[in-house]
PDB file of C-alpha atoms in Angstrom:
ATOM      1  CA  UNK P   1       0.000   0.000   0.000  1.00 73.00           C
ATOM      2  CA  UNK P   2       1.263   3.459  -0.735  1.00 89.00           C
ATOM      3  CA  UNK P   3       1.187   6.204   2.172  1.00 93.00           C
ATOM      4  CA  UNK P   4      -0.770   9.503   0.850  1.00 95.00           C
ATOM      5  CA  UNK P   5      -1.983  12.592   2.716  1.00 96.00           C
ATOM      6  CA  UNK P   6      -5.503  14.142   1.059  1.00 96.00           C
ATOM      7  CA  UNK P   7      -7.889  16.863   1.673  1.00 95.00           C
ATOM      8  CA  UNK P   8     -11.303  16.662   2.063  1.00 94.00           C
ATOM      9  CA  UNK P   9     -14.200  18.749   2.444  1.00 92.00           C
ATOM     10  CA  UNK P  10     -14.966  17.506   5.928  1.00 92.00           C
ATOM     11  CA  UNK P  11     -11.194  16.841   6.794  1.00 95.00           C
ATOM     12  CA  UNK P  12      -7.869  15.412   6.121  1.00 96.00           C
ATOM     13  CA  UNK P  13      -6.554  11.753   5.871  1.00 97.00           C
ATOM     14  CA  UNK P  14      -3.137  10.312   6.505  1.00 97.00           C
ATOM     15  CA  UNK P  15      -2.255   6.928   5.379  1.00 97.00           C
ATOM     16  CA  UNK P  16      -2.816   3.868   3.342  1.00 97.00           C
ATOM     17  CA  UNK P  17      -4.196   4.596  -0.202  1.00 96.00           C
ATOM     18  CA  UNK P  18      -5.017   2.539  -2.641  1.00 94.00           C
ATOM     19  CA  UNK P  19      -3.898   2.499  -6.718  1.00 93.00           C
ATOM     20  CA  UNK P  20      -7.203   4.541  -6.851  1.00 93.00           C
ATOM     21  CA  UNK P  21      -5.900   6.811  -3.914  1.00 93.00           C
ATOM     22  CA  UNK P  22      -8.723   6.099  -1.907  1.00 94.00           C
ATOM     23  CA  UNK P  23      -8.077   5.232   1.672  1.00 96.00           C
ATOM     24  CA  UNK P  24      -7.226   1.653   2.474  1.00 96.00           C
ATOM     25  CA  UNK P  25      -5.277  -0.056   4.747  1.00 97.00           C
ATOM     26  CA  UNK P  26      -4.062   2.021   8.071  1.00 97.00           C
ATOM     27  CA  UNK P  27      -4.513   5.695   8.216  1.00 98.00           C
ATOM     28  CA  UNK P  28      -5.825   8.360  10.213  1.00 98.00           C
ATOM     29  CA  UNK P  29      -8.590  11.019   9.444  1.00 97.00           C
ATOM     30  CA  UNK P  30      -8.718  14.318  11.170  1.00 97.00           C
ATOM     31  CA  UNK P  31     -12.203  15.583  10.918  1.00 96.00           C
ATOM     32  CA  UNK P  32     -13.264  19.517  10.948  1.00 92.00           C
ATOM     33  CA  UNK P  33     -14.040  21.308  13.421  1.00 86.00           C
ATOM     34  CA  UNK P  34     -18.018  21.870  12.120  1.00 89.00           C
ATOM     35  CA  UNK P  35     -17.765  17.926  11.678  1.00 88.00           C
ATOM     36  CA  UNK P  36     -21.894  17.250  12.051  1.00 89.00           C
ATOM     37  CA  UNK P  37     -21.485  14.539  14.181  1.00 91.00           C
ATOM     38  CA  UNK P  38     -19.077  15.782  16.155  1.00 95.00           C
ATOM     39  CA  UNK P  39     -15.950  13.566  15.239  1.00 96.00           C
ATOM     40  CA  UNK P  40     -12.629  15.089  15.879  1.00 97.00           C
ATOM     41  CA  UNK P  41     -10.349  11.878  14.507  1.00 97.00           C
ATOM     42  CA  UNK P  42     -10.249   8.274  13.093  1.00 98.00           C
ATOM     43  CA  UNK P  43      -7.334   5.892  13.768  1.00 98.00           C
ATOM     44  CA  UNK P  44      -7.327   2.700  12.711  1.00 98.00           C
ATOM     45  CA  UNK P  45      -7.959   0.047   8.925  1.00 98.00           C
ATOM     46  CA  UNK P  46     -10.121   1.907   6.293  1.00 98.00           C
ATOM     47  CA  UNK P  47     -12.018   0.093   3.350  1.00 96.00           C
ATOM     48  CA  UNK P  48     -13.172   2.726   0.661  1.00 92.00           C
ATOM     49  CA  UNK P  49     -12.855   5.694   2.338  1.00 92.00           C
ATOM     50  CA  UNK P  50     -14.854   3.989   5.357  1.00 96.00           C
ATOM     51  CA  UNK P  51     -13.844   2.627   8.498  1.00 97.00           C
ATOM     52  CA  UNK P  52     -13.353  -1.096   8.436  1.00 98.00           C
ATOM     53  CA  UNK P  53     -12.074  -3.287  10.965  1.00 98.00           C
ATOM     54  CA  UNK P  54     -10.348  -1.991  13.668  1.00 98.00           C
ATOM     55  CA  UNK P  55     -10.136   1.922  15.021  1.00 98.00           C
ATOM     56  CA  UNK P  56      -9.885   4.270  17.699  1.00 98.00           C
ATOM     57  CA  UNK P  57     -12.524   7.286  16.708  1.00 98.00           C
ATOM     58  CA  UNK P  58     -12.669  10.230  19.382  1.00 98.00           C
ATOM     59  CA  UNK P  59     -15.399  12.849  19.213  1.00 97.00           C
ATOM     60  CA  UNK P  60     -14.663  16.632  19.976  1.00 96.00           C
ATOM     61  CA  UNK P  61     -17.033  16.167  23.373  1.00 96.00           C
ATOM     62  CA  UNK P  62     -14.677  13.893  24.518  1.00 97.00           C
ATOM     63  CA  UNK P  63     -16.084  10.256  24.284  1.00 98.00           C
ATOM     64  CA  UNK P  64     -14.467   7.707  22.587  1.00 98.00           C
ATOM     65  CA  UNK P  65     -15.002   4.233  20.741  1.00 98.00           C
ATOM     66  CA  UNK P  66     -12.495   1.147  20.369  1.00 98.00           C
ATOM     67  CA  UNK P  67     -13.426  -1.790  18.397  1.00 98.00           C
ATOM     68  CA  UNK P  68     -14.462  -3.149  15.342  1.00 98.00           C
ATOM     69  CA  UNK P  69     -15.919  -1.392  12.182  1.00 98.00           C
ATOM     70  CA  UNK P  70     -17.683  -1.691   8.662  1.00 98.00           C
ATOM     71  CA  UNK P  71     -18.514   0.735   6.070  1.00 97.00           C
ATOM     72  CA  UNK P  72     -18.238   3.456   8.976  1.00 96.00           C
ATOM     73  CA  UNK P  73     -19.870   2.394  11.227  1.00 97.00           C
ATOM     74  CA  UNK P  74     -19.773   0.647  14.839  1.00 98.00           C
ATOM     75  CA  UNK P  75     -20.475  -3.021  13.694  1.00 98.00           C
ATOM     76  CA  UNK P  76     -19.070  -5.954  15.787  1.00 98.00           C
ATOM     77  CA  UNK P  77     -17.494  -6.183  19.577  1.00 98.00           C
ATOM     78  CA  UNK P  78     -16.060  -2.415  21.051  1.00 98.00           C
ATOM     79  CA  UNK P  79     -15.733  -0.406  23.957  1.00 98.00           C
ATOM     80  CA  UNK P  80     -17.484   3.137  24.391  1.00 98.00           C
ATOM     81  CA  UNK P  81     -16.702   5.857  27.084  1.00 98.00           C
ATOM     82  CA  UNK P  82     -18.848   8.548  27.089  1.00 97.00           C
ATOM     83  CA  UNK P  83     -16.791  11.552  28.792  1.00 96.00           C
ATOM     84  CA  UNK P  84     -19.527  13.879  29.859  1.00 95.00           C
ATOM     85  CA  UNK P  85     -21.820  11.108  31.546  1.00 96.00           C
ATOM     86  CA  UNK P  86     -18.623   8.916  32.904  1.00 97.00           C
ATOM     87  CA  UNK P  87     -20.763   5.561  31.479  1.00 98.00           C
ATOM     88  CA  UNK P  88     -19.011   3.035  29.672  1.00 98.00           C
ATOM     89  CA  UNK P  89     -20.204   0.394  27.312  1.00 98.00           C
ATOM     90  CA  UNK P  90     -18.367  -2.663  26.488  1.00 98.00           C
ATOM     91  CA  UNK P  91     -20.335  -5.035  24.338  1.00 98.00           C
ATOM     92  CA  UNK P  92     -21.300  -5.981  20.966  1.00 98.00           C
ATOM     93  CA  UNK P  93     -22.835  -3.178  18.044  1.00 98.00           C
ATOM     94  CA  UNK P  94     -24.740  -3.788  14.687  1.00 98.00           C
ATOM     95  CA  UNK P  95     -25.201  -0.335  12.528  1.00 97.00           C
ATOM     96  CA  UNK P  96     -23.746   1.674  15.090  1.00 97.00           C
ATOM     97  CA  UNK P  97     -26.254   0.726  17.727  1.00 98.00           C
ATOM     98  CA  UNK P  98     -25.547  -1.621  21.097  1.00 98.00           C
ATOM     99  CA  UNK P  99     -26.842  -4.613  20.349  1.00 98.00           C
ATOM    100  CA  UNK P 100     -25.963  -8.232  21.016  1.00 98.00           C
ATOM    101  CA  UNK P 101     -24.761  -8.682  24.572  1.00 98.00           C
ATOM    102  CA  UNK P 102     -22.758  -5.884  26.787  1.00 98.00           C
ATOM    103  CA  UNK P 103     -22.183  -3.896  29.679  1.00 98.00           C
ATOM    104  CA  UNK P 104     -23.238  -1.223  30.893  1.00 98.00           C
ATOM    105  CA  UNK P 105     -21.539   0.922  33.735  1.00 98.00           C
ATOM    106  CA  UNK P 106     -22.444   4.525  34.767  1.00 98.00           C
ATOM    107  CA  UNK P 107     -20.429   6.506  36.906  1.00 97.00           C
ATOM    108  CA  UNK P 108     -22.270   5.942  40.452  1.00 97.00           C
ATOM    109  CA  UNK P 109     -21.428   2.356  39.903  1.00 97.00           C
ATOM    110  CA  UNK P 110     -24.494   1.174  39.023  1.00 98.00           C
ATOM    111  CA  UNK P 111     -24.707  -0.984  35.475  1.00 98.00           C
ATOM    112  CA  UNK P 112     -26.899  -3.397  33.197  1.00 98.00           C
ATOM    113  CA  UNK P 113     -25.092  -6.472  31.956  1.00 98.00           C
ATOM    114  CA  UNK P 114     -26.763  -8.169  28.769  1.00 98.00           C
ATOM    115  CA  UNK P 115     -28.920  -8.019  26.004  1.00 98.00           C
ATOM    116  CA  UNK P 116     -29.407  -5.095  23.642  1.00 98.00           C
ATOM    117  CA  UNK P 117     -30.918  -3.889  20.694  1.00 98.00           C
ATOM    118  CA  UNK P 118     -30.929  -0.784  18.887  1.00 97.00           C
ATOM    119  CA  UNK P 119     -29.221   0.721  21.379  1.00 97.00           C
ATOM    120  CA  UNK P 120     -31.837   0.178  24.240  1.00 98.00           C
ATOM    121  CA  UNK P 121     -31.520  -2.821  26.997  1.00 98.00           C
ATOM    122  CA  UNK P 122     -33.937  -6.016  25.378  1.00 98.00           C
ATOM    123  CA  UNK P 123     -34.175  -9.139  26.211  1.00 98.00           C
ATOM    124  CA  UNK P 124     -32.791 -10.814  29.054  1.00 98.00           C
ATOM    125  CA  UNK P 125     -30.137  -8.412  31.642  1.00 98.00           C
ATOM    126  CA  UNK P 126     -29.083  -7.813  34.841  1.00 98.00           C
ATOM    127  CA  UNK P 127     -28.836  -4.281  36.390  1.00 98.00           C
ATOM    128  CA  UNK P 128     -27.803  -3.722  40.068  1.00 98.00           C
ATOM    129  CA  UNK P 129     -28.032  -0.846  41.740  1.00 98.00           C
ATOM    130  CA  UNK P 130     -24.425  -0.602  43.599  1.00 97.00           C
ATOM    131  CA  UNK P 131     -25.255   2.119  46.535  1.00 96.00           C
ATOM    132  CA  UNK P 132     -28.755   0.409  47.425  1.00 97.00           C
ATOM    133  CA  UNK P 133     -26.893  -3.250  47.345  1.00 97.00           C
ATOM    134  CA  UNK P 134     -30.009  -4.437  45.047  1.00 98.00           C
ATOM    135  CA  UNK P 135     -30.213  -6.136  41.832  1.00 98.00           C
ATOM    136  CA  UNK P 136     -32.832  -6.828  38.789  1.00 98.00           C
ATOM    137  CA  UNK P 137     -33.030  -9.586  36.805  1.00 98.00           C
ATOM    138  CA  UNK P 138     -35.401 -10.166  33.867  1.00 98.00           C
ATOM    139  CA  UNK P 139     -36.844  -9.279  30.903  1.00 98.00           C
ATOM    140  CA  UNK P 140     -36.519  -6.327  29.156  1.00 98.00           C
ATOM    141  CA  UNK P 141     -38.572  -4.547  26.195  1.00 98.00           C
ATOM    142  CA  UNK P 142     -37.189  -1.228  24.783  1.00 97.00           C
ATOM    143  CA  UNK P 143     -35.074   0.043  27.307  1.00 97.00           C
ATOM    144  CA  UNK P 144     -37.552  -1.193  30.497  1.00 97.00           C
ATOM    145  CA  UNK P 145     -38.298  -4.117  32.811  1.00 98.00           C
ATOM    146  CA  UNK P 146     -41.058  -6.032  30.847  1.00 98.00           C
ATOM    147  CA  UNK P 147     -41.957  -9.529  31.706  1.00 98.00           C
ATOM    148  CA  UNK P 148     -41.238 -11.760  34.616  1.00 98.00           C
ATOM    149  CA  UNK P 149     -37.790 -10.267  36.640  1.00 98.00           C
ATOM    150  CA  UNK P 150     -36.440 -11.096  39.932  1.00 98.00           C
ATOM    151  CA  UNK P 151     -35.471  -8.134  42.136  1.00 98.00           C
ATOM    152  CA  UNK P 152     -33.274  -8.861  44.859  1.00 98.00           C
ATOM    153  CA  UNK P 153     -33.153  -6.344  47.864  1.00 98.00           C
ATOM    154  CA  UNK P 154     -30.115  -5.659  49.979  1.00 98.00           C
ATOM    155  CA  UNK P 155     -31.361  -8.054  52.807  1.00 97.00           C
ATOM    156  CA  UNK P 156     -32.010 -10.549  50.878  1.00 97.00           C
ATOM    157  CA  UNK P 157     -35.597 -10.835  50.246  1.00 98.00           C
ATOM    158  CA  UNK P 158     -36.205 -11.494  46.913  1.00 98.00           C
ATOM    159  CA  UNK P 159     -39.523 -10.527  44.683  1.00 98.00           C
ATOM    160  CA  UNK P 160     -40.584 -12.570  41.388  1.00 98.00           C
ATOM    161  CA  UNK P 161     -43.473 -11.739  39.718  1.00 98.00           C
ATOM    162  CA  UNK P 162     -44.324  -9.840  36.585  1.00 98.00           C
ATOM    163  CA  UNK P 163     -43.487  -6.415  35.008  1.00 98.00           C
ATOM    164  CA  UNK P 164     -45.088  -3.602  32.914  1.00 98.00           C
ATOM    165  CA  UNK P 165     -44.096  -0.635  31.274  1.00 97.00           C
ATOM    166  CA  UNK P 166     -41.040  -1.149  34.017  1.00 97.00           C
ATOM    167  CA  UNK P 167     -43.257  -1.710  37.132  1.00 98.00           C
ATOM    168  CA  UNK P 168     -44.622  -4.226  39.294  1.00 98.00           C
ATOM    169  CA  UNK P 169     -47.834  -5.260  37.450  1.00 98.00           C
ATOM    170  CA  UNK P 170     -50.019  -8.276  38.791  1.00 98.00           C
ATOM    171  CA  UNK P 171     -49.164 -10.538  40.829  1.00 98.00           C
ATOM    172  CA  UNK P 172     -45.817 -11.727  42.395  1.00 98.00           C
ATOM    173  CA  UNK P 173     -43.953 -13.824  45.447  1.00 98.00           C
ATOM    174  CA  UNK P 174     -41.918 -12.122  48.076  1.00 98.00           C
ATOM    175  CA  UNK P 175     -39.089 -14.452  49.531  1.00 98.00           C
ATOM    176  CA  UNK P 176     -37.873 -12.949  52.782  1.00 97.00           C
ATOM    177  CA  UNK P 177     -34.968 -13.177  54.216  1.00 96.00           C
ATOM    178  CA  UNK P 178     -36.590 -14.738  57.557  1.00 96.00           C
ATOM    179  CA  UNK P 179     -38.295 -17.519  55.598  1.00 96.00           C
ATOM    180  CA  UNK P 180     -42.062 -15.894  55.227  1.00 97.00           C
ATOM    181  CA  UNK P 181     -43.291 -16.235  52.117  1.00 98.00           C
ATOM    182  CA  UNK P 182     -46.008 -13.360  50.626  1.00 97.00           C
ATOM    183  CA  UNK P 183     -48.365 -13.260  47.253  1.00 98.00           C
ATOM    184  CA  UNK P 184     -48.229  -9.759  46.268  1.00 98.00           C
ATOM    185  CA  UNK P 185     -50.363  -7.633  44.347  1.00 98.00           C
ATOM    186  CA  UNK P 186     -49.615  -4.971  42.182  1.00 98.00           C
ATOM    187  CA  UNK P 187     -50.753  -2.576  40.132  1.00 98.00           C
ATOM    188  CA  UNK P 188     -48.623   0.097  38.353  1.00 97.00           C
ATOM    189  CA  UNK P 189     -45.933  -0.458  40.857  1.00 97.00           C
ATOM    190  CA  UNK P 190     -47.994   0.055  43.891  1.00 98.00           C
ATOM    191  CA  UNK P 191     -48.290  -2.716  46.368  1.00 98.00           C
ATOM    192  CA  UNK P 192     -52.310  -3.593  46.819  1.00 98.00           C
ATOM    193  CA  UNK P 193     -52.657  -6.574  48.709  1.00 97.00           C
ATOM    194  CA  UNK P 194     -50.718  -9.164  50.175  1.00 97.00           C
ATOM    195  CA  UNK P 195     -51.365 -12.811  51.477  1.00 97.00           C
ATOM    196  CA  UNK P 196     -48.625 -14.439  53.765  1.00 97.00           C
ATOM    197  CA  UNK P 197     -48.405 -17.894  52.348  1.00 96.00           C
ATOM    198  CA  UNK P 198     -45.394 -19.487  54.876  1.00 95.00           C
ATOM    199  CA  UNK P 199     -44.758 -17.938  57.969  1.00 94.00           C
ATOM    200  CA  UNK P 200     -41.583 -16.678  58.946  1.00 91.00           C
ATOM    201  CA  UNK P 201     -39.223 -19.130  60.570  1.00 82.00           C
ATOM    202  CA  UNK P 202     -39.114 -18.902  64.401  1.00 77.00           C
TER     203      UNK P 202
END
């Protein structure tokens, strides 16, 4: 591959061409300042003027992706830290979206380990809230709990039963801690009615 340094209209490229001088190979694009999207550089394997493969791109806000690319965009496994929120996403990305499986972590601690798509939590995950000790684990639809989940408090009781919309809809089974056992009833996250079903142990 021959090294080449061109101009473009939204920035400059240094690196890999090929016989067509497009870029190809290992180079690195330094976007405008105006860039739409905010990019400020590209380092890593091009394919036809695109990102292919593997790269480092950094935005002018500070965040940054590693990972794996085609035809520009995030496509494959990579790592995202978003500088002004302090979250970081490490996990898998189809058309520049999270999905696949990955994790989660925002700056208090907290974070959501597995499935995605289009860039929202879906499908089966985990999310634990560090500072309250507690933890979710279910289904999600569209970026909230949907379906049956398990939430685990930071005694140890634990709650199964069913979600909507991302609360506790219908009804569920508290586990406690001290062995008594509870049917709960909810509607729109508000507790209704309960019936103790084992009595705590003595």
């Amino acid at each position: 591959m021959v090294q080449a340094r061109i101009r473009y209209e939204e920035g400059s490229y240094t690196g890999e061409v090929n016989d067509a001088k497009v870029p190809e190979g290992d180079g690195v694009f330094e976007y405008r300042g105006d860039d739409d999207d905010g990019r400020l550089c590209y380092d890593g394997e091009w394919k036809n003027k695109a990102a292919a493969g593997y790269g480092v791109m950094k935005w002018q806000n500070g965040d940054r992706y590693e990972g794996d690319w085609v035809e520009g965009l995030r496509q494959g496994k990579g790592k995202y830290i978003s500088k002004s929120t302090g979250g970081k996403y490490e996990g898998e990305y189809t058309s520049d979206l999270k999905q696949g499986k990955g994790k989660y972590t925002f700056s208090n601690g907290d974070w959501y380990d597995g499935e995605w798509k289009e860039g929202l939590r879906h499908g089966h995950g985990t999310y634990v809230w560090k500072d309250k000790n507690e933890k979710f684990e279910g289904a999600w639809v569209g970026g909230v709990k949907e379906g049956t989940g398990h939430f685990t408090y930071a005694s140890g009781d634990v709650f199964t039963g069913p979600y909507v919309a991302g609360n506790r809809h219908g009804l569920g089974e508290l586990v406690k801690e001290d062995g008594e056992v509870r049917n709960e009833n909810y509607k729109e996250g508000k507790l209704v009615n309960f019936t103790i079903t084992k009595e705590k142990a003595v």
